[in-house]
């Protein structure tokens, strides 16, 4: 677990963002029964939020890559409208996810970068 702790520490979260995670942590602790939340830690909450932050965005990235590859293979540069549209929807997804979780977009991007670091 110390490896994940080091990755969280090096993710670049500000104190305000950590306080936001802590507020969310205590809200979960108060809402659910203690038997359900006895294994929940702030570290596990941040790791889960990082994993959730990149769920839909990775599909947009794959779609952007595939449509760009199709444009290159077929030589039809008009196919590049689709990756641009997908990029627009990916940005909207990041923005709406940040608003839904009451975070800044910068914090959401830091969570996404943390999720990528957790894969490797």
PDB file of C-alpha atoms in Angstrom:
ATOM      1  CA  UNK A   1       0.000   0.000   0.000  1.00  0.00           C
ATOM      2  CA  UNK A   2       2.895   2.374   0.474  1.00  0.00           C
ATOM      3  CA  UNK A   3       3.377   2.464  -3.313  1.00  0.00           C
ATOM      4  CA  UNK A   4      -0.178   3.773  -3.765  1.00  0.00           C
ATOM      5  CA  UNK A   5       0.347   6.211  -0.911  1.00  0.00           C
ATOM      6  CA  UNK A   6       3.434   7.578  -2.650  1.00  0.00           C
ATOM      7  CA  UNK A   7       1.524   7.930  -5.918  1.00  0.00           C
ATOM      8  CA  UNK A   8      -1.233   9.855  -4.141  1.00  0.00           C
ATOM      9  CA  UNK A   9       1.324  12.094  -2.435  1.00  0.00           C
ATOM     10  CA  UNK A  10       3.031  12.826  -5.764  1.00  0.00           C
ATOM     11  CA  UNK A  11      -0.228  13.485  -7.637  1.00  0.00           C
ATOM     12  CA  UNK A  12      -0.064  17.195  -6.825  1.00  0.00           C
ATOM     13  CA  UNK A  13      -3.295  17.622  -4.907  1.00  0.00           C
ATOM     14  CA  UNK A  14      -3.629  20.848  -2.956  1.00  0.00           C
ATOM     15  CA  UNK A  15      -4.693  21.040   0.679  1.00  0.00           C
ATOM     16  CA  UNK A  16      -8.110  22.270  -0.394  1.00  0.00           C
ATOM     17  CA  UNK A  17      -8.555  19.217  -2.631  1.00  0.00           C
ATOM     18  CA  UNK A  18      -7.493  16.891   0.196  1.00  0.00           C
ATOM     19  CA  UNK A  19     -10.001  18.590   2.488  1.00  0.00           C
ATOM     20  CA  UNK A  20     -12.666  17.976  -0.168  1.00  0.00           C
ATOM     21  CA  UNK A  21     -11.775  14.279  -0.209  1.00  0.00           C
ATOM     22  CA  UNK A  22     -11.813  14.207   3.580  1.00  0.00           C
ATOM     23  CA  UNK A  23     -15.239  15.885   3.664  1.00  0.00           C
ATOM     24  CA  UNK A  24     -16.539  13.267   1.232  1.00  0.00           C
ATOM     25  CA  UNK A  25     -14.929  10.531   3.353  1.00  0.00           C
ATOM     26  CA  UNK A  26     -16.662  11.693   6.539  1.00  0.00           C
ATOM     27  CA  UNK A  27     -19.975  12.074   4.710  1.00  0.00           C
ATOM     28  CA  UNK A  28     -19.741   8.426   3.628  1.00  0.00           C
ATOM     29  CA  UNK A  29     -18.827   7.379   7.162  1.00  0.00           C
ATOM     30  CA  UNK A  30     -21.870   9.194   8.579  1.00  0.00           C
ATOM     31  CA  UNK A  31     -24.265   7.972   5.901  1.00  0.00           C
ATOM     32  CA  UNK A  32     -23.547   4.249   5.938  1.00  0.00           C
ATOM     33  CA  UNK A  33     -23.526   1.745   8.759  1.00  0.00           C
ATOM     34  CA  UNK A  34     -20.161   1.370  10.558  1.00  0.00           C
ATOM     35  CA  UNK A  35     -19.969  -2.292   9.531  1.00  0.00           C
ATOM     36  CA  UNK A  36     -19.995  -1.226   5.880  1.00  0.00           C
ATOM     37  CA  UNK A  37     -17.380   1.491   6.255  1.00  0.00           C
ATOM     38  CA  UNK A  38     -14.960  -0.056   8.725  1.00  0.00           C
ATOM     39  CA  UNK A  39     -12.436  -0.867   5.974  1.00  0.00           C
ATOM     40  CA  UNK A  40     -12.871   2.468   4.194  1.00  0.00           C
ATOM     41  CA  UNK A  41      -9.840   4.747   4.439  1.00  0.00           C
ATOM     42  CA  UNK A  42      -9.115   8.122   2.909  1.00  0.00           C
ATOM     43  CA  UNK A  43      -6.459   6.513   0.735  1.00  0.00           C
ATOM     44  CA  UNK A  44      -8.874   3.890  -0.599  1.00  0.00           C
ATOM     45  CA  UNK A  45     -11.469   6.602  -1.248  1.00  0.00           C
ATOM     46  CA  UNK A  46      -9.002   8.660  -3.306  1.00  0.00           C
ATOM     47  CA  UNK A  47      -7.928   5.573  -5.266  1.00  0.00           C
ATOM     48  CA  UNK A  48     -11.554   4.678  -6.006  1.00  0.00           C
ATOM     49  CA  UNK A  49     -12.340   8.247  -7.088  1.00  0.00           C
ATOM     50  CA  UNK A  50      -9.317   8.124  -9.390  1.00  0.00           C
ATOM     51  CA  UNK A  51     -10.523   4.886 -10.956  1.00  0.00           C
ATOM     52  CA  UNK A  52     -14.027   6.288 -11.418  1.00  0.00           C
ATOM     53  CA  UNK A  53     -12.701   9.493 -12.981  1.00  0.00           C
ATOM     54  CA  UNK A  54     -11.331   7.768 -16.064  1.00  0.00           C
ATOM     55  CA  UNK A  55     -14.074   5.215 -16.758  1.00  0.00           C
ATOM     56  CA  UNK A  56     -15.771   6.961 -19.700  1.00  0.00           C
ATOM     57  CA  UNK A  57     -12.841   9.064 -20.849  1.00  0.00           C
ATOM     58  CA  UNK A  58     -10.770   6.043 -21.824  1.00  0.00           C
ATOM     59  CA  UNK A  59     -13.475   5.004 -24.304  1.00  0.00           C
ATOM     60  CA  UNK A  60     -13.366   8.449 -25.883  1.00  0.00           C
ATOM     61  CA  UNK A  61      -9.582   8.193 -26.184  1.00  0.00           C
ATOM     62  CA  UNK A  62      -9.838   4.803 -27.898  1.00  0.00           C
ATOM     63  CA  UNK A  63     -12.507   6.146 -30.279  1.00  0.00           C
ATOM     64  CA  UNK A  64     -10.378   9.207 -31.097  1.00  0.00           C
ATOM     65  CA  UNK A  65      -7.412   6.940 -31.839  1.00  0.00           C
ATOM     66  CA  UNK A  66      -9.446   4.591 -34.049  1.00  0.00           C
ATOM     67  CA  UNK A  67     -11.088   7.359 -36.078  1.00  0.00           C
ATOM     68  CA  UNK A  68      -7.750   9.112 -36.547  1.00  0.00           C
ATOM     69  CA  UNK A  69      -6.217   5.837 -37.660  1.00  0.00           C
ATOM     70  CA  UNK A  70      -9.095   5.337 -40.127  1.00  0.00           C
ATOM     71  CA  UNK A  71      -8.513   8.827 -41.539  1.00  0.00           C
ATOM     72  CA  UNK A  72      -4.821   8.054 -42.048  1.00  0.00           C
ATOM     73  CA  UNK A  73      -5.408   4.599 -43.565  1.00  0.00           C
ATOM     74  CA  UNK A  74      -8.153   5.643 -45.977  1.00  0.00           C
ATOM     75  CA  UNK A  75      -6.632   9.031 -46.746  1.00  0.00           C
ATOM     76  CA  UNK A  76      -9.962  10.740 -46.205  1.00  0.00           C
ATOM     77  CA  UNK A  77      -9.140  13.789 -44.125  1.00  0.00           C
ATOM     78  CA  UNK A  78     -12.820  14.587 -43.781  1.00  0.00           C
ATOM     79  CA  UNK A  79     -12.911  11.677 -41.308  1.00  0.00           C
ATOM     80  CA  UNK A  80     -11.043  13.914 -38.843  1.00  0.00           C
ATOM     81  CA  UNK A  81     -14.320  15.595 -37.910  1.00  0.00           C
ATOM     82  CA  UNK A  82     -15.247  12.554 -35.866  1.00  0.00           C
ATOM     83  CA  UNK A  83     -12.140  12.614 -33.599  1.00  0.00           C
ATOM     84  CA  UNK A  84     -12.686  16.340 -33.091  1.00  0.00           C
ATOM     85  CA  UNK A  85     -16.277  15.638 -32.070  1.00  0.00           C
ATOM     86  CA  UNK A  86     -15.177  12.857 -29.753  1.00  0.00           C
ATOM     87  CA  UNK A  87     -12.602  15.168 -28.175  1.00  0.00           C
ATOM     88  CA  UNK A  88     -15.364  17.703 -27.561  1.00  0.00           C
ATOM     89  CA  UNK A  89     -17.499  15.061 -25.851  1.00  0.00           C
ATOM     90  CA  UNK A  90     -14.517  13.862 -23.800  1.00  0.00           C
ATOM     91  CA  UNK A  91     -13.948  17.400 -22.529  1.00  0.00           C
ATOM     92  CA  UNK A  92     -17.653  17.720 -21.705  1.00  0.00           C
ATOM     93  CA  UNK A  93     -17.497  14.404 -19.836  1.00  0.00           C
ATOM     94  CA  UNK A  94     -14.545  15.558 -17.728  1.00  0.00           C
ATOM     95  CA  UNK A  95     -16.297  18.845 -16.988  1.00  0.00           C
ATOM     96  CA  UNK A  96     -19.599  17.217 -16.022  1.00  0.00           C
ATOM     97  CA  UNK A  97     -17.845  14.607 -13.864  1.00  0.00           C
ATOM     98  CA  UNK A  98     -16.009  17.361 -12.016  1.00  0.00           C
ATOM     99  CA  UNK A  99     -19.192  19.336 -11.451  1.00  0.00           C
ATOM    100  CA  UNK A 100     -21.104  16.277 -10.321  1.00  0.00           C
ATOM    101  CA  UNK A 101     -18.468  15.460  -7.698  1.00  0.00           C
ATOM    102  CA  UNK A 102     -18.166  19.141  -6.660  1.00  0.00           C
ATOM    103  CA  UNK A 103     -14.512  19.399  -7.741  1.00  0.00           C
ATOM    104  CA  UNK A 104     -12.519  21.657  -9.961  1.00  0.00           C
ATOM    105  CA  UNK A 105     -11.559  20.496 -13.428  1.00  0.00           C
ATOM    106  CA  UNK A 106      -7.902  20.620 -12.381  1.00  0.00           C
ATOM    107  CA  UNK A 107      -8.614  18.207  -9.527  1.00  0.00           C
ATOM    108  CA  UNK A 108     -10.489  15.917 -11.913  1.00  0.00           C
ATOM    109  CA  UNK A 109      -7.533  15.893 -14.289  1.00  0.00           C
ATOM    110  CA  UNK A 110      -5.175  15.128 -11.390  1.00  0.00           C
ATOM    111  CA  UNK A 111      -7.403  12.194 -10.461  1.00  0.00           C
ATOM    112  CA  UNK A 112      -7.279  10.972 -14.052  1.00  0.00           C
ATOM    113  CA  UNK A 113      -3.489  11.219 -14.110  1.00  0.00           C
ATOM    114  CA  UNK A 114      -3.380   9.298 -10.815  1.00  0.00           C
ATOM    115  CA  UNK A 115      -5.543   6.564 -12.354  1.00  0.00           C
ATOM    116  CA  UNK A 116      -3.122   6.281 -15.282  1.00  0.00           C
ATOM    117  CA  UNK A 117      -0.181   6.082 -12.873  1.00  0.00           C
ATOM    118  CA  UNK A 118      -1.952   3.308 -10.972  1.00  0.00           C
ATOM    119  CA  UNK A 119      -2.068   1.192 -14.132  1.00  0.00           C
ATOM    120  CA  UNK A 120       1.709   1.310 -14.527  1.00  0.00           C
TER     121      UNK A 120
END
